[in-house]
Short mmCIF file of C-alpha atoms in Angstrom, two decimals:
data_model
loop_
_atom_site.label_atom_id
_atom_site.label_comp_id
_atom_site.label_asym_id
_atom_site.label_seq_id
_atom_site.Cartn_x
_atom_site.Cartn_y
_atom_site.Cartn_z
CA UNK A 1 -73.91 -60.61 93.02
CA UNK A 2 -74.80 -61.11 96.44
CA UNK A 3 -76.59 -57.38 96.07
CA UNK A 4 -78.73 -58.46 93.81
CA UNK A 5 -79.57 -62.21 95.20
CA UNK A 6 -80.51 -60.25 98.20
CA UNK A 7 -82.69 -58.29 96.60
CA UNK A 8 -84.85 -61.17 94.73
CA UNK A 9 -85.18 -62.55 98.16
CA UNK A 10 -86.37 -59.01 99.38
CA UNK A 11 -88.50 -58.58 96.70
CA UNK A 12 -90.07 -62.21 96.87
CA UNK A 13 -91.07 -61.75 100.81
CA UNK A 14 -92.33 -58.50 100.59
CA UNK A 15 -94.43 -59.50 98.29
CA UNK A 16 -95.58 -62.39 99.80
CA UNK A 17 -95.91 -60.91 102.93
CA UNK A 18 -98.19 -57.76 101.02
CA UNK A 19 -100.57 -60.82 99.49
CA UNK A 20 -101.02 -62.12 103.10
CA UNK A 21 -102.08 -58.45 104.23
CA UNK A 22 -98.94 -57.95 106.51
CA UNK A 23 -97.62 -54.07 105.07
CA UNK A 24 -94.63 -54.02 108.08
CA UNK A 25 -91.62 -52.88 106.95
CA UNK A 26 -89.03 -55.74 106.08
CA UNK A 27 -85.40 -56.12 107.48
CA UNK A 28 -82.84 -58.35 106.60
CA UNK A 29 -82.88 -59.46 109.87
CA UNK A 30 -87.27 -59.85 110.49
CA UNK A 31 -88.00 -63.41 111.62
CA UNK A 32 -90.62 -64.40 108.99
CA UNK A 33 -91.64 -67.81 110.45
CA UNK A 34 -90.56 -67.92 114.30
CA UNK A 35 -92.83 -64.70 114.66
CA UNK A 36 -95.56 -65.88 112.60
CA UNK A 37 -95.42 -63.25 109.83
CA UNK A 38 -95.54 -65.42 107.42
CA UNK A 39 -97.38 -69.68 107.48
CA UNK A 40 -96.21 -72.98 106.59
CA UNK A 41 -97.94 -72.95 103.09
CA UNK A 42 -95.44 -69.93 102.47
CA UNK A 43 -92.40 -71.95 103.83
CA UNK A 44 -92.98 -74.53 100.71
CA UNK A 45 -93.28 -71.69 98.21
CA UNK A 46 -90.72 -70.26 99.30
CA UNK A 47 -88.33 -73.52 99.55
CA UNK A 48 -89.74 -74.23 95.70
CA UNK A 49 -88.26 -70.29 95.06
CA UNK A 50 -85.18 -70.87 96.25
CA UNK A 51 -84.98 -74.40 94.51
CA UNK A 52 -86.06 -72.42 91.47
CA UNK A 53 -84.25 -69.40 91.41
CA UNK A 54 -80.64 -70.02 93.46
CA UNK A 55 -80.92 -73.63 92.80
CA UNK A 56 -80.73 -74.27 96.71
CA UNK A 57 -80.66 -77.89 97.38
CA UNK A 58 -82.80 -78.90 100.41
CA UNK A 59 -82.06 -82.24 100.14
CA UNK A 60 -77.99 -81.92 100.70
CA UNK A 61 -79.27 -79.16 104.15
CA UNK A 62 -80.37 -80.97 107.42
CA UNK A 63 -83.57 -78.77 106.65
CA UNK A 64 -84.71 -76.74 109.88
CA UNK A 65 -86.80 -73.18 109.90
CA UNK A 66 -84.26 -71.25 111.06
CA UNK A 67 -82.10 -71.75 107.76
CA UNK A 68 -84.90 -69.51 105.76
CA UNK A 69 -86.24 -67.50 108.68
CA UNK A 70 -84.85 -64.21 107.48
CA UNK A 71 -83.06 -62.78 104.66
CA UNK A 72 -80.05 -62.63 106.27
CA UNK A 73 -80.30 -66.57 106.95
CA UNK A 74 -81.67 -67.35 103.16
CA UNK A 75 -78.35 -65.31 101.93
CA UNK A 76 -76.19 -67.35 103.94
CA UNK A 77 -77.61 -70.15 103.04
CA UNK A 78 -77.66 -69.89 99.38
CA UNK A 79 -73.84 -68.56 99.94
CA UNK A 80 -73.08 -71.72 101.71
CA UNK A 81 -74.26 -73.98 98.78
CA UNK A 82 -72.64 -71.47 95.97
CA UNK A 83 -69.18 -71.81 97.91
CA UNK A 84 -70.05 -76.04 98.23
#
């Protein structure tokens, strides 16, 4: 399971990354915010993803970047609300 949440997350920001004309390679580990890959109108589509698809709640988080800045830190977080 947490193979293939990972992947929908991959999938997701390389794609949104591609539509914003950045073709760099993706890591689980890439800062997508901090380093300015990706904007601020991208942080709220991709809060409403992860609302949508792993049924993250925001509102229950002390919300702060660094909670969605990477793959690795959107698959913790979504396993920290699945294990809540």
């Amino acid at each position: 399971m947490e193979n293939i949440r990972r992947q929908k997350i991959r999938d997701y920001l390389t794609a949104t990354l591609k539509n914003q004309g950045d073709k760099q390679p993706l890591t689980d580990n890439d800062s997508l915010f901090v380093s300015g890959r990706l904007d601020s109108v991208s942080m709220m589509m991709l809060v409403v993803y992860l609302e949508d698809e792993f049924a993250v709640n925001f509102k229950a988080a002390d919300f702060e970047v660094s909670l969605i800045d990477s793959v690795d830190a959107i698959a913790s977080l979504i396993a920290s609300q699945v294990l809540a």
